[in-house]
Amino acid sequence: MAAQMTNAHRRFLQVLMSNGITEASQARKLHQHCCEIDKVYYAHDKLDDFISTINSHLQPLFMQIRKGISEEDGRAHYAVVNLAETEVTKMASDYTETELELFRKTMDLIILSENGFASSTDILNLADQLKTKKMKKKEAEQVLKVFVEDKWLSEKNGEYTLHTRCIIEMEQYILSNYQDVARKCNICHSLAIQSQVCECCGIGMHLPCVRKYFRGQAEPRCPKCNEFWSCDLPGTSQMGSHTHHRAHSQA
Amino acid sequence: MSQRKRSKGLSSSQMTDGEEDCSPSQRDQPFQDQMNQKVSELVQFLLVKDQKKIPIRRADMLKTVGQKYKNYTEIVNRAGKTLQEVFGLQLMEIDTKLHTYILIDNLPRAEGEYLCKDKEKEKMGLLLVVLSFIFMKGNSVKDTALWEFLRLLRVHPGKPHKVFGDVRKLLMDEFARQKYLDVTPIPLTDPPEFKFQWGPRAEKETSKKDVLKFVAKIQGKDPTFWVSQNKEAEAEAAS
Amino acid sequence: MSQTSDSGESSPASRGRRSRSPRAQEDGGDTAGDRLRQLSINEGEDRDRDHNRMIRIQYRKLISTVQQNREAMLNSKSNKLTEALEEANRLFDGVSRAREAALDAQFLVLASSIGKEKANELQLEMSAFDSAAFAEDLLTFMGINRTEVEETDDPEDIPGGFLPSDAWQTVGQEALKYLRRAPTFHYMMGSFKSEPPVPKQRIERQKKASRGKAERAMPAQLKKMESSHQEATEKEVERVLRILQTHFENDPNTPISFFDLVIDPNSFAHTMENIFHVSFLIKDGLAKIKLDEDGLPIIEPTKPTRGGEEDNRTGARNQVIVTLDQKEWKEIIEIFQITEAMITPLSQTTEDEMETE
């Protein structure tokens, strides 16, 4: 029998819902804040239990507070996500059908790309090929901006990738609908949108996972095939996800 | 719907053939499960519909539950309880004739929270300022008076505003449809003039007392400074 | 009409004119109606006409003045409404016909509407709400900088300070404390209305080369993926044939090395595809492979002939099986000094080569 919800739980859930995605240290502060306001027993290391209580009540509604790791900085984040696909969930009114179509095509580009990014040029070119309704480039630009504001996409140097919030919510959907293409990180086994890939055996790893795995190693070698890891390690020259894997020359 | 089995040992004399509303303990498990599912569906429905803050019609709720479903009242009640229990939200009827509902936040107010996106925050700021003006001016103002006041805040109905865009549309269309404001035309006026009053959503989401507190804070005075408004606010709070 | 006596206006008692008819005070016994009838019969018509016209003009002037100064009259400290009423009273004394009386009635409707509004405001009179002061205090709360004057071209804009861009957010943040607004739930999963086909093949990005020219290439490539595999293969086979034919036409006497044709020094995968497509051409008799003096395969397009059978047999006998692994591919590139692909990959194709979509 799950623990009872208190106002502290409800307040925590309300704030998380409004934020969309909350960074773990913020969530910890919020946990303390809610317990203080609503005079509920607080234990700083009991955040997971706290969240479990909420999740047990969200479960019948096919909602969940889910934890995920950012592909950018490796930090943990919490998001309130929807898990179901029903006639009711399709009534969501944040975006029009056309805007959603643009989003899906953008997602396609991102997932099918080598480095997990789609250039704004490529996305805008898709705009007037939409099936539901053609969209002008200017309109599409504006829609992309809203997707970034709402934290479904994130933008860097004119290129777009999926926001951590999106990955947390859509992971299962992506893994099942992009089965052959979507990569899983060899280290943490979660979906990897941005990744470094071994030219030799093809396994992929998140950049933060690469950083962690190769820390302190003199010669970075692929964990699977043991060949020399040819990509620039993140955090050495230029950190970031823009690393393309180089053409790998056989010795 | 599957046949409902009557459980043995019924002592209630109200149980006869064809009786629809039996008490939960006397229903069998599949029925319970179906009820639970309907309640969950309705809760999801209400959460989704509340995204745009337009009051939800009972007819639409009925459609989700399934029109043939006889236990509608119970389902709605349980959905309301779930919203309260899990989210701290209250399901409220704001129009007893049209049967429209809204969700409001039932948790005790606290400082330092971020419950809104920036864009929404700004709109709420404008809304509260308008509600304040209406109340302090006697609960009803003419559109000309309101525009004159808003001009002092660099908000003009005719000019697109940097933050709010088309302000006239925001006030007379969006806030009106959300039932924050009640905008009615004044008869026999040409060109048509309108009067602004609080809408039923505003009445539920805030109070005269709270609004007076806001005005008092902005002006650095005690709420009792405005004697008659204060009296009115206290009277409303007492009722 | 009014509810308090604290205003500048007079009480109803002194305005009991409705109970008085013109000149009835002086005459005493006559009713107003009798009096009016008598007047219109007895007085000289010309004098009446001018007089009545004057009255009408003055009434209209009074009504217009009151309408235009409505807001000023609403000011509680103003006596203007009383003055207007007194003026109307005076005019009414000269009214003798229904026509002018009607104007008087019109004025009264206007005056009583203002009077009602004033009374409404009088209720709050004890706790006057100064909206201008409220506005000023709001601007202060928003963080207005009054020392810096904002440059504005708008004559309507009231000068007097620079409002920061987060002004309304500041108000909003405070406003949320007084509103019990329910947070809303937003999601992406489950919001899609339909299931479109999802392309399953990874897009082989041709690195830097494609960036500049790929304006149209990417969506075109996506399109190719979505159409059926067979169609795509057929199209590509045709394209390869045309490339082969073009090169052969340019120089019919120099045979084309099979390797020169199929090898793409930039992509092993594409090389494999090329071999695959070329094999179709050979199978269908559209091209034939021969071995030259050095024993290396050369390829040329077949000329369309009537006597097909013979050629077919010939072609079948000359079929060559080509296997190539990545190591060999690299070796051939080096040995034959192949620097660019004859069969350009789709992503680098120019408009000319592409079949019309």
Short mmCIF file of C-alpha atoms in Angstrom, two decimals, chain B:
data_model
loop_
_atom_site.label_atom_id
_atom_site.label_comp_id
_atom_site.label_asym_id
_atom_site.label_seq_id
_atom_site.Cartn_x
_atom_site.Cartn_y
_atom_site.Cartn_z
CA MET B 1 -21.73 -3.41 -20.48
CA SER B 2 -21.53 -6.78 -18.86
CA GLN B 3 -24.25 -8.14 -16.67
CA ARG B 4 -23.89 -6.99 -13.14
CA LYS B 5 -23.93 -9.86 -10.73
CA ARG B 6 -25.77 -9.18 -7.56
CA SER B 7 -23.70 -10.14 -4.58
CA LYS B 8 -25.32 -12.35 -1.99
CA GLY B 9 -26.42 -11.18 1.40
CA LEU B 10 -27.94 -7.92 0.32
CA SER B 11 -29.83 -6.41 3.16
CA SER B 12 -30.76 -3.12 1.57
CA SER B 13 -34.42 -2.98 0.67
CA GLN B 14 -33.60 -0.57 -2.07
CA MET B 15 -32.04 -3.23 -4.23
CA THR B 16 -34.49 -4.29 -6.87
CA ASP B 17 -34.14 -5.48 -10.41
CA GLY B 18 -33.12 -2.75 -12.74
CA GLU B 19 -31.65 -0.62 -9.98
CA GLU B 20 -28.72 1.23 -11.47
CA ASP B 21 -26.89 2.81 -8.61
CA CYS B 22 -25.74 0.09 -6.26
CA SER B 23 -23.16 0.90 -3.63
CA PRO B 24 -19.57 0.13 -4.61
CA SER B 25 -19.00 -2.65 -2.14
CA GLN B 26 -21.71 -4.66 -3.80
CA ARG B 27 -20.25 -4.50 -7.27
CA ASP B 28 -17.99 -7.08 -8.72
CA GLN B 29 -14.38 -6.51 -9.67
CA PRO B 30 -14.67 -6.06 -13.48
CA PHE B 31 -17.21 -3.37 -12.89
CA GLN B 32 -14.94 -1.68 -10.35
CA ASP B 33 -12.10 -1.80 -12.82
CA GLN B 34 -14.20 -0.28 -15.53
CA MET B 35 -15.33 2.47 -13.19
CA ASN B 36 -11.75 3.17 -12.18
CA GLN B 37 -10.77 3.34 -15.80
CA LYS B 38 -13.55 5.79 -16.60
CA VAL B 39 -12.53 7.97 -13.69
CA SER B 40 -8.92 8.00 -14.85
CA GLU B 41 -9.98 8.84 -18.39
CA LEU B 42 -12.08 11.72 -17.14
CA VAL B 43 -9.22 13.05 -15.03
CA GLN B 44 -6.90 12.95 -18.04
CA PHE B 45 -9.60 14.64 -20.10
CA LEU B 46 -10.00 17.46 -17.60
CA LEU B 47 -6.25 18.04 -17.38
CA VAL B 48 -5.92 18.23 -21.16
CA LYS B 49 -8.95 20.48 -21.58
CA ASP B 50 -7.64 22.86 -18.95
CA GLN B 51 -4.56 23.61 -21.05
CA LYS B 52 -6.29 26.53 -22.77
CA LYS B 53 -8.24 27.58 -19.66
CA ILE B 54 -11.55 27.59 -21.47
CA PRO B 55 -14.33 26.30 -19.20
CA ILE B 56 -15.20 22.67 -19.84
CA ARG B 57 -18.72 21.73 -20.80
CA ARG B 58 -20.51 18.94 -19.05
CA ALA B 59 -21.63 17.61 -22.43
CA ASP B 60 -18.01 17.08 -23.43
CA MET B 61 -17.27 15.34 -20.15
CA LEU B 62 -20.24 13.06 -20.74
CA LYS B 63 -18.93 12.18 -24.18
CA THR B 64 -15.62 11.07 -22.70
CA VAL B 65 -17.26 8.96 -20.06
CA GLY B 66 -19.56 7.43 -22.62
CA GLN B 67 -23.06 8.77 -22.97
CA LYS B 68 -24.69 5.51 -22.14
CA TYR B 69 -22.90 5.46 -18.83
CA LYS B 70 -25.40 5.83 -16.06
CA ASN B 71 -23.05 6.46 -13.19
CA TYR B 72 -21.96 9.79 -14.56
CA THR B 73 -22.40 11.70 -11.30
CA GLU B 74 -20.35 9.25 -9.35
CA ILE B 75 -17.59 9.29 -11.95
CA VAL B 76 -17.45 13.07 -11.93
CA ASN B 77 -17.33 13.14 -8.16
CA ARG B 78 -14.54 10.60 -8.04
CA ALA B 79 -12.62 12.45 -10.74
CA GLY B 80 -12.88 15.59 -8.64
CA LYS B 81 -11.60 13.69 -5.62
CA THR B 82 -8.67 12.31 -7.60
CA LEU B 83 -7.74 15.77 -8.84
CA GLN B 84 -7.76 17.00 -5.28
CA GLU B 85 -5.95 14.01 -3.87
CA VAL B 86 -3.17 13.81 -6.45
CA PHE B 87 -2.76 17.36 -7.73
CA GLY B 88 -4.36 19.58 -5.12
CA LEU B 89 -6.76 20.92 -7.76
CA GLN B 90 -10.46 21.56 -7.39
CA LEU B 91 -13.08 20.93 -10.05
CA MET B 92 -15.68 23.69 -9.83
CA GLU B 93 -18.87 24.43 -11.65
CA ILE B 94 -18.93 28.09 -12.64
CA ASP B 95 -22.22 28.18 -14.50
CA THR B 96 -25.08 26.18 -13.10
CA LYS B 97 -27.27 26.86 -16.12
CA LEU B 98 -24.78 26.01 -18.85
CA HIS B 99 -23.00 23.45 -16.65
CA THR B 100 -19.44 24.52 -17.31
CA TYR B 101 -16.49 23.64 -15.10
CA ILE B 102 -13.01 24.90 -14.35
CA LEU B 103 -10.01 23.66 -12.40
CA ILE B 104 -8.53 25.84 -9.72
CA ASP B 105 -5.57 25.45 -7.40
CA ASN B 106 -6.60 24.39 -3.95
CA LEU B 107 -3.26 24.33 -2.19
CA PRO B 108 -2.57 26.97 0.45
CA ARG B 109 -0.70 29.82 -1.21
CA ALA B 110 3.02 30.10 -0.66
CA GLU B 111 5.79 32.46 -1.64
CA GLY B 112 8.60 31.93 -4.06
CA GLU B 113 7.09 29.49 -6.46
CA TYR B 114 7.19 29.36 -10.19
CA LEU B 115 3.95 27.96 -11.42
CA CYS B 116 3.80 29.66 -14.78
CA LYS B 117 5.71 30.13 -17.98
CA ASP B 118 6.92 33.69 -18.48
CA LYS B 119 4.34 34.53 -21.11
CA GLU B 120 1.52 33.41 -18.88
CA LYS B 121 2.95 35.29 -15.93
CA GLU B 122 2.81 38.56 -17.84
CA LYS B 123 -0.80 38.00 -18.87
CA MET B 124 -1.76 37.27 -15.29
CA GLY B 125 -0.10 40.50 -14.23
CA LEU B 126 -2.21 42.47 -16.66
CA LEU B 127 -5.31 40.55 -15.64
CA LEU B 128 -4.90 41.30 -11.96
CA VAL B 129 -4.33 44.97 -12.69
CA VAL B 130 -7.56 45.07 -14.71
CA LEU B 131 -9.49 43.17 -12.03
CA SER B 132 -8.19 45.61 -9.43
CA PHE B 133 -9.28 48.61 -11.44
CA ILE B 134 -12.74 47.16 -11.95
CA PHE B 135 -13.25 46.37 -8.28
CA MET B 136 -11.90 49.62 -6.91
CA LYS B 137 -14.09 51.53 -9.32
CA GLY B 138 -17.26 49.85 -8.14
CA ASN B 139 -17.27 46.44 -9.83
CA SER B 140 -18.14 47.73 -13.28
CA VAL B 141 -16.27 50.02 -15.64
CA LYS B 142 -16.78 51.32 -19.12
CA ASP B 143 -14.29 50.33 -21.76
CA THR B 144 -13.31 53.97 -22.33
CA ALA B 145 -12.42 54.35 -18.67
CA LEU B 146 -10.39 51.15 -18.71
CA TRP B 147 -8.43 52.12 -21.83
CA GLU B 148 -7.78 55.53 -20.36
CA PHE B 149 -6.33 53.89 -17.25
CA LEU B 150 -4.24 51.37 -19.17
CA ARG B 151 -2.73 54.14 -21.26
CA LEU B 152 -1.08 55.37 -18.10
CA LEU B 153 0.68 52.00 -18.03
CA ARG B 154 1.82 52.33 -21.66
CA VAL B 155 -0.78 49.83 -22.81
CA HIS B 156 -2.88 51.08 -25.72
CA PRO B 157 -5.83 49.22 -27.21
CA GLY B 158 -5.09 50.39 -30.72
CA LYS B 159 -1.34 49.82 -30.80
CA PRO B 160 0.31 46.37 -30.78
CA HIS B 161 2.03 45.98 -27.43
CA LYS B 162 5.54 44.59 -27.15
CA VAL B 163 4.49 42.03 -24.60
CA PHE B 164 0.76 41.55 -25.11
CA GLY B 165 0.33 42.17 -28.82
CA ASP B 166 -3.30 42.99 -29.54
CA VAL B 167 -4.44 44.07 -26.10
CA ARG B 168 -8.04 44.63 -27.08
CA LYS B 169 -8.18 41.04 -28.33
CA LEU B 170 -6.51 39.76 -25.18
CA LEU B 171 -9.02 41.44 -22.90
CA MET B 172 -12.20 41.17 -24.91
CA ASP B 173 -11.61 37.82 -26.54
CA GLU B 174 -9.15 35.61 -24.65
CA PHE B 175 -9.92 36.71 -21.09
CA ALA B 176 -13.61 36.83 -21.90
CA ARG B 177 -13.69 33.29 -23.30
CA GLN B 178 -11.72 32.05 -20.32
CA LYS B 179 -14.36 33.75 -18.15
CA TYR B 180 -11.86 35.90 -16.32
CA LEU B 181 -13.72 38.96 -17.54
CA ASP B 182 -17.34 39.57 -18.35
CA VAL B 183 -17.58 41.94 -21.29
CA THR B 184 -21.06 43.09 -22.22
CA PRO B 185 -22.16 45.68 -24.74
CA ILE B 186 -24.01 48.72 -23.42
CA PRO B 187 -27.36 48.93 -25.22
CA LEU B 188 -28.22 51.81 -27.48
CA THR B 189 -24.66 52.99 -27.84
CA ASP B 190 -23.27 53.87 -31.18
CA PRO B 191 -20.41 53.21 -31.79
CA PRO B 192 -20.89 50.23 -29.45
CA GLU B 193 -19.46 50.67 -25.99
CA PHE B 194 -18.77 47.88 -23.54
CA LYS B 195 -18.71 47.43 -19.83
CA PHE B 196 -16.19 45.25 -18.02
CA GLN B 197 -16.92 43.22 -14.92
CA TRP B 198 -15.33 40.28 -13.19
CA GLY B 199 -16.06 36.94 -14.85
CA PRO B 200 -17.01 33.79 -12.92
CA ARG B 201 -13.47 32.37 -13.19
CA ALA B 202 -12.05 35.50 -11.59
CA GLU B 203 -14.58 35.19 -8.79
CA LYS B 204 -13.40 31.66 -8.08
CA GLU B 205 -9.67 32.15 -8.60
CA THR B 206 -9.39 35.26 -6.51
CA SER B 207 -11.41 37.38 -4.11
CA LYS B 208 -12.12 41.05 -3.43
CA LYS B 209 -10.05 40.73 -0.31
CA ASP B 210 -7.05 39.39 -2.20
CA VAL B 211 -7.32 42.03 -4.86
CA LEU B 212 -7.57 44.76 -2.27
CA LYS B 213 -4.45 43.33 -0.65
CA PHE B 214 -2.70 43.60 -3.98
CA VAL B 215 -3.70 47.22 -4.46
CA ALA B 216 -2.68 47.97 -0.90
CA LYS B 217 0.72 46.42 -1.43
CA ILE B 218 1.34 48.34 -4.64
CA GLN B 219 0.33 51.62 -3.08
CA GLY B 220 2.04 51.01 0.23
CA LYS B 221 -1.10 51.49 2.25
CA ASP B 222 -3.26 49.43 4.53
CA PRO B 223 -6.34 47.83 2.91
CA THR B 224 -8.54 49.62 5.42
CA PHE B 225 -7.54 52.89 3.77
CA TRP B 226 -10.29 52.27 1.26
CA VAL B 227 -13.16 51.97 3.67
CA SER B 228 -16.04 50.96 1.45
CA GLN B 229 -14.01 48.58 -0.72
CA ASN B 230 -12.67 47.00 2.44
CA LYS B 231 -16.17 46.64 3.83
CA GLU B 232 -17.29 45.01 0.64
CA ALA B 233 -14.32 42.67 0.66
CA GLU B 234 -14.94 41.64 4.25
CA ALA B 235 -18.60 41.08 3.53
CA GLU B 236 -17.77 38.81 0.64
CA ALA B 237 -15.24 36.87 2.71
CA ALA B 238 -17.76 36.35 5.46
CA SER B 239 -20.46 34.97 3.17
#
